[in-house]
């Protein structure tokens, strides 16, 4: 019986299913802990304690139960559907916003040997799914049949068009550097230490990609789609209960996703920054998931830092930044990179 169970677990389809479940559960828990970390970080930056009453971990992490208490509160609240709303679209919009944020993880290499789907067109898959998620926001604003929600949806649509182009052009530079659409190959192309990472040679594209990622996730200071001080709560003003919780989950899942993609495309993913300085058998020199986790954690902190530091941009400022600054920067640097590749300069010298 044990042998048959082991044979069943050895099947590729079973292993992929187990890995999908593990990644999904870890992401959901990570979202909960990220909300707590955000409150703590912003509290420290504002000389406050942040959540410190609900639960603790052996007396060392006061407030750790706060996100789980929030989830429980939203689960027992009633989901109110406006009488004049398009009820079917109103209900599926949160799922359309959430599913792409989870599905994109299928092609992200978590370590040298761990990836759910190692496909050759992984970069195109990422671009496709990250573009789909915004339709959940647009549908939510339109289906609510509310002026405030519709304004938030229109803002999000225009913002998505502007920053999706800049993000796509930034990834053209990554494609030129790696010569492959496979995310694992993109990571392996950066092997050789920090001096071989795309961060150094494609720094303008790195800045453009991360800023575009912040805008794509509707995070501060690009959160005009919500705009509490202007349009109440924007696209999700009519949502409550578990439907609102799904939008909340989608926002933080996208934030973690953009952090992971930035680490994969520009910081070598699971590669060690000390490669070549320490032996491959040492903890500091060994590539693995722990390095990807550290890089993702850093970028999540930058997301929170931006929220605590910058005020919300005006809508015209956001459009100007996307169309007149970021897109021209990407075009110029792609041309510079093409010259470097042609003359074998930098990491392309061989």
Coordinates of C-alpha atoms in Angstrom, one line a residue:
X1 CA 0.0 0.0 0.0
X2 CA 2.9 2.3 0.8
X3 CA 4.6 1.5 -2.5
X4 CA 1.4 2.3 -4.4
X5 CA 1.0 5.6 -2.5
X6 CA 4.6 6.6 -3.3
X7 CA 4.1 5.7 -6.9
X8 CA 0.9 7.8 -7.0
X9 CA 2.8 10.8 -5.4
X10 CA 5.6 10.3 -7.9
X11 CA 3.3 11.1 -10.8
X12 CA 4.0 14.6 -12.4
X13 CA 0.4 15.6 -12.4
X14 CA 0.0 14.8 -8.6
X15 CA 3.2 16.6 -7.8
X16 CA 2.1 19.7 -9.8
X17 CA -1.3 19.7 -8.0
X18 CA 0.4 19.5 -4.6
X19 CA 2.8 22.3 -5.5
X20 CA -0.1 24.4 -6.7
X21 CA -1.9 23.9 -3.4
X22 CA 1.2 24.7 -1.4
X23 CA 1.9 27.9 -3.4
X24 CA -1.8 29.0 -3.1
X25 CA -1.9 28.5 0.7
X26 CA 1.5 30.2 1.2
X27 CA 0.3 33.2 -0.9
X28 CA -2.9 33.6 1.1
X29 CA -1.0 33.4 4.4
X30 CA 1.6 35.8 3.0
X31 CA -1.1 38.3 2.1
X32 CA -2.5 38.2 5.7
X33 CA 1.0 38.7 7.1
X34 CA 1.7 41.5 4.6
X35 CA -1.3 43.5 5.8
X36 CA 0.0 43.2 9.3
X37 CA 3.5 44.1 8.3
X38 CA 2.1 47.2 6.4
X39 CA 0.3 48.4 9.5
X40 CA 3.4 47.8 11.6
X41 CA 5.8 49.6 9.2
X42 CA 3.6 52.6 8.7
X43 CA 3.0 52.8 12.4
X44 CA 6.8 52.8 13.1
X45 CA 7.3 55.5 10.4
X46 CA 4.6 57.6 12.1
X47 CA 6.0 56.9 15.6
X48 CA 3.1 54.6 16.5
X49 CA 3.0 51.0 17.6
X50 CA 0.5 49.7 15.0
X51 CA -1.7 46.6 15.8
X52 CA -0.7 45.2 19.2
X53 CA -3.8 43.9 20.8
X54 CA -5.2 40.9 18.9
X55 CA -3.2 37.8 19.6
X56 CA 0.6 37.3 20.0
X57 CA 3.2 34.6 19.2
X58 CA 4.6 33.5 22.5
X59 CA 4.5 37.1 23.6
X60 CA 7.0 38.1 20.9
X61 CA 4.7 39.3 18.1
X62 CA 1.8 41.3 19.6
X63 CA -1.0 41.9 17.1
X64 CA -0.2 38.9 14.9
X65 CA -3.9 37.9 15.1
X66 CA -5.2 41.1 13.6
X67 CA -5.3 40.1 9.9
X68 CA -7.1 36.9 10.8
X69 CA -9.6 38.8 12.9
X70 CA -10.2 41.1 10.0
X71 CA -10.8 38.1 7.7
X72 CA -13.3 36.6 10.2
X73 CA -15.1 39.9 10.4
X74 CA -15.5 40.2 6.6
X75 CA -16.6 36.6 6.3
X76 CA -19.6 37.1 8.6
X77 CA -20.6 40.4 7.0
X78 CA -23.5 40.5 4.5
X79 CA -22.6 41.0 0.8
X80 CA -25.0 43.7 -0.4
X81 CA -25.7 43.8 -4.1
X82 CA -27.1 47.1 -5.3
X83 CA -30.6 46.8 -6.9
X84 CA -29.6 48.6 -10.1
X85 CA -26.3 46.7 -10.5
X86 CA -25.5 44.1 -13.1
X87 CA -25.6 41.3 -10.6
X88 CA -23.7 38.6 -12.5
X89 CA -20.8 40.9 -13.4
X90 CA -20.9 42.4 -10.0
X91 CA -20.3 39.0 -8.4
X92 CA -17.6 37.7 -10.8
X93 CA -15.5 40.9 -10.9
X94 CA -13.6 40.2 -7.7
X95 CA -12.7 36.7 -9.0
X96 CA -11.4 38.2 -12.3
X97 CA -9.2 40.5 -10.3
X98 CA -7.9 37.7 -8.0
X99 CA -7.3 34.7 -10.3
X100 CA -4.6 36.2 -12.6
X101 CA -2.6 37.2 -9.5
X102 CA -2.5 33.6 -8.4
X103 CA -2.3 32.0 -11.9
X104 CA 0.9 34.0 -12.8
X105 CA 2.9 32.1 -10.2
X106 CA 2.7 29.0 -12.4
X107 CA 5.7 30.1 -14.4
X108 CA 7.7 31.8 -11.7
X109 CA 10.8 29.7 -10.8
X110 CA 10.9 29.5 -7.0
X111 CA 14.3 27.8 -6.9
X112 CA 16.7 26.1 -9.4
X113 CA 14.5 23.0 -9.6
X114 CA 11.1 24.2 -8.4
X115 CA 8.6 25.7 -10.9
X116 CA 5.0 24.6 -11.5
X117 CA 5.1 25.1 -15.3
X118 CA 8.5 25.5 -17.0
X119 CA 7.2 26.8 -20.3
X120 CA 9.2 28.5 -23.0
X121 CA 6.8 31.4 -23.4
X122 CA 6.7 32.3 -19.7
X123 CA 7.3 36.0 -20.3
X124 CA 4.3 36.3 -22.7
X125 CA 2.2 34.3 -20.2
X126 CA 3.1 36.8 -17.4
X127 CA 2.3 39.8 -19.7
X128 CA -1.0 38.3 -20.6
X129 CA -2.2 37.6 -17.1
X130 CA -1.0 40.8 -15.6
X131 CA -3.0 42.6 -18.2
X132 CA -6.2 40.6 -17.5
X133 CA -6.4 41.5 -13.8
X134 CA -7.3 45.1 -14.3
X135 CA -10.6 44.0 -16.1
X136 CA -11.9 42.9 -12.7
X137 CA -11.5 46.5 -11.5
X138 CA -13.1 47.9 -14.6
X139 CA -16.0 45.4 -14.5
X140 CA -16.6 46.2 -10.8
X141 CA -16.8 49.9 -11.4
X142 CA -19.1 49.5 -14.4
X143 CA -21.4 46.7 -12.9
X144 CA -21.9 48.7 -9.7
X145 CA -24.0 51.3 -11.6
X146 CA -22.5 54.0 -9.3
X147 CA -21.0 57.3 -10.4
X148 CA -18.1 57.0 -8.0
X149 CA -17.3 53.4 -8.9
X150 CA -17.5 54.2 -12.6
X151 CA -15.1 57.1 -12.2
X152 CA -12.6 54.8 -10.4
X153 CA -13.0 52.2 -13.2
X154 CA -12.2 54.8 -15.9
X155 CA -9.2 56.1 -14.0
X156 CA -7.9 52.5 -13.6
X157 CA -8.4 51.8 -17.4
X158 CA -6.5 54.9 -18.5
X159 CA -3.8 54.2 -15.9
X160 CA -3.5 50.6 -17.1
X161 CA -3.0 51.6 -20.7
X162 CA -0.3 54.0 -19.9
X163 CA 1.8 51.9 -17.5
X164 CA 1.2 48.6 -19.3
X165 CA 3.1 49.9 -22.3
X166 CA 6.0 51.1 -20.2
X167 CA 6.1 47.8 -18.4
X168 CA 6.1 45.9 -21.6
X169 CA 8.9 47.9 -23.1
X170 CA 10.9 47.4 -19.9
X171 CA 10.6 43.6 -20.4
X172 CA 11.7 43.9 -24.0
X173 CA 15.1 44.9 -22.5
X174 CA 15.0 41.9 -20.3
X175 CA 14.2 39.7 -23.3
X176 CA 17.1 41.2 -25.3
X177 CA 19.5 40.5 -22.3
X178 CA 18.5 36.9 -21.7
X179 CA 17.6 35.9 -25.3
X180 CA 14.8 33.8 -24.0
X181 CA 11.1 34.1 -22.9
X182 CA 11.6 31.3 -20.3
X183 CA 11.7 32.8 -16.8
X184 CA 14.2 30.2 -15.6
X185 CA 16.5 31.0 -18.5
X186 CA 16.2 34.7 -17.6
X187 CA 17.4 33.9 -14.1
X188 CA 20.2 31.7 -15.3
X189 CA 21.4 34.3 -17.8
X190 CA 22.2 36.6 -14.7
X191 CA 24.5 34.0 -13.1
X192 CA 28.0 35.1 -12.2
X193 CA 27.3 37.5 -9.4
X194 CA 25.8 40.9 -8.9
X195 CA 27.7 42.4 -11.8
X196 CA 25.8 40.1 -14.1
X197 CA 22.4 41.0 -12.8
X198 CA 20.1 43.0 -15.1
X199 CA 19.8 45.5 -12.2
X200 CA 23.1 47.0 -13.1
X201 CA 23.0 47.0 -16.9
X202 CA 19.2 47.7 -17.2
X203 CA 18.8 50.1 -14.2
X204 CA 16.6 52.6 -16.0
X205 CA 14.3 49.7 -17.2
X206 CA 14.3 48.3 -13.6
X207 CA 13.1 51.7 -12.3
X208 CA 10.5 52.0 -15.0
X209 CA 9.2 48.4 -14.4
X210 CA 8.9 48.8 -10.6
X211 CA 7.2 52.2 -10.8
X212 CA 4.8 50.7 -13.5
X213 CA 4.2 47.8 -11.2
X214 CA 3.2 50.1 -8.3
X215 CA 0.8 51.9 -10.7
X216 CA -0.6 48.6 -12.1
X217 CA -1.5 47.4 -8.6
X218 CA -3.2 50.7 -7.8
X219 CA -1.0 51.2 -4.8
X220 CA -0.1 54.6 -3.3
X221 CA 0.9 57.1 -4.6
X222 CA -1.0 55.8 -7.7
X223 CA -4.2 54.8 -6.0
X224 CA -6.5 57.3 -7.8
X225 CA -8.7 54.3 -8.8
X226 CA -9.7 54.2 -5.1
X227 CA -9.2 57.9 -4.2
X228 CA -10.9 57.9 -0.8
X229 CA -10.7 61.7 -0.5
X230 CA -12.2 62.3 -3.9
X231 CA -14.5 59.4 -4.9
X232 CA -15.2 57.7 -1.6
X233 CA -13.6 54.3 -2.4
X234 CA -13.6 54.2 -6.1
X235 CA -14.3 51.0 -8.0
X236 CA -15.2 48.9 -4.9
X237 CA -17.4 51.5 -3.1
X238 CA -20.4 49.2 -3.4
X239 CA -18.7 46.1 -2.3
X240 CA -18.9 44.6 1.2
X241 CA -18.2 41.4 3.1
X242 CA -16.3 38.6 1.4
X243 CA -16.5 40.3 -2.0
X244 CA -14.6 43.3 -0.7
X245 CA -12.1 40.9 1.0
X246 CA -11.4 39.3 -2.4
X247 CA -10.5 42.7 -3.9
X248 CA -8.3 43.3 -0.8
X249 CA -6.7 39.9 -1.3
X250 CA -6.1 40.6 -5.0
X251 CA -4.4 43.9 -4.3
X252 CA -1.9 42.4 -1.9
X253 CA -1.4 39.3 -4.0
X254 CA -0.5 41.5 -7.0
X255 CA 1.9 43.5 -4.8
X256 CA 3.7 40.2 -3.9
X257 CA 3.6 39.1 -7.5
X258 CA 5.2 42.4 -8.8
X259 CA 7.9 42.1 -6.1
X260 CA 8.6 38.5 -7.2
X261 CA 8.7 39.4 -10.9
X262 CA 11.0 42.3 -10.3
X263 CA 13.4 40.0 -8.4
X264 CA 13.3 37.5 -11.2
X265 CA 13.8 39.9 -14.1
X266 CA 16.4 42.2 -12.6
X267 CA 17.9 40.8 -9.4
X268 CA 18.6 37.2 -10.4
X269 CA 15.7 35.5 -8.8
X270 CA 16.9 32.7 -6.6
X271 CA 20.6 33.4 -7.4
X272 CA 22.9 34.4 -4.6
X273 CA 24.4 38.0 -4.6
X274 CA 27.6 36.4 -3.2
X275 CA 28.1 34.0 -6.0
X276 CA 31.8 33.6 -6.6
X277 CA 32.7 35.0 -3.2
X278 CA 31.6 32.0 -1.2
X279 CA 31.5 28.3 -2.1
X280 CA 28.4 26.9 -3.7
X281 CA 27.9 24.6 -0.7
X282 CA 27.8 27.5 1.8
X283 CA 24.5 29.2 2.8
X284 CA 25.6 32.6 1.4
X285 CA 26.8 31.2 -1.9
X286 CA 24.2 28.6 -2.5
X287 CA 21.3 29.6 -4.8
X288 CA 17.8 28.8 -3.6
X289 CA 14.4 30.0 -2.6
X290 CA 15.8 31.9 0.5
X291 CA 17.4 34.5 -1.8
X292 CA 14.2 34.9 -3.8
X293 CA 12.2 35.3 -0.5
X294 CA 14.7 38.0 0.7
X295 CA 14.4 40.0 -2.5
X296 CA 10.6 39.8 -2.5
X297 CA 10.5 40.9 1.1
X298 CA 12.7 43.9 0.3
X299 CA 10.4 45.0 -2.6
X300 CA 7.3 44.6 -0.5
X301 CA 8.9 46.9 2.1
X302 CA 9.6 49.4 -0.7
X303 CA 5.8 49.3 -1.6
X304 CA 5.0 50.1 2.0
X305 CA 7.7 52.7 2.3
X306 CA 6.2 54.5 -0.8
X307 CA 2.8 54.5 0.7
X308 CA 4.0 56.0 4.0
X309 CA 6.1 58.6 2.2
X310 CA 4.4 60.0 -0.9
X311 CA 1.0 61.8 -1.1
X312 CA -1.4 60.6 -3.8
X313 CA -0.5 62.0 -7.3
X314 CA -3.1 64.0 -9.2
X315 CA -4.6 62.2 -12.1
X316 CA -2.9 64.5 -14.7
X317 CA 0.5 63.9 -13.0
X318 CA 0.0 60.1 -13.3
X319 CA -0.8 60.3 -17.0
X320 CA 2.1 62.7 -17.6
X321 CA 4.6 60.4 -15.8
X322 CA 3.4 57.3 -17.8
X323 CA 3.2 58.8 -21.3
X324 CA 5.9 61.5 -21.3
X325 CA 8.5 60.1 -18.9
X326 CA 8.5 56.3 -18.5
X327 CA 7.8 55.3 -22.1
X328 CA 10.5 57.6 -23.6
X329 CA 13.0 56.3 -21.0
X330 CA 12.4 52.7 -22.0
X331 CA 12.7 53.5 -25.7
X332 CA 16.0 55.3 -25.2
X333 CA 17.5 52.6 -23.1
X334 CA 16.4 49.8 -25.4
X335 CA 18.3 51.6 -28.1
X336 CA 21.4 51.9 -25.8
X337 CA 21.1 48.2 -24.9
X338 CA 20.9 47.2 -28.6
X339 CA 24.2 49.1 -29.2
X340 CA 25.8 47.3 -26.2
X341 CA 24.6 43.9 -27.4
X342 CA 25.9 44.6 -30.9
X343 CA 29.4 45.6 -29.8
X344 CA 29.5 43.0 -27.0
X345 CA 29.8 45.5 -24.1
X346 CA 29.2 44.5 -20.5
X347 CA 27.6 41.1 -19.8
X348 CA 27.2 40.5 -23.6
X349 CA 30.9 40.5 -24.2
X350 CA 31.0 36.8 -24.9

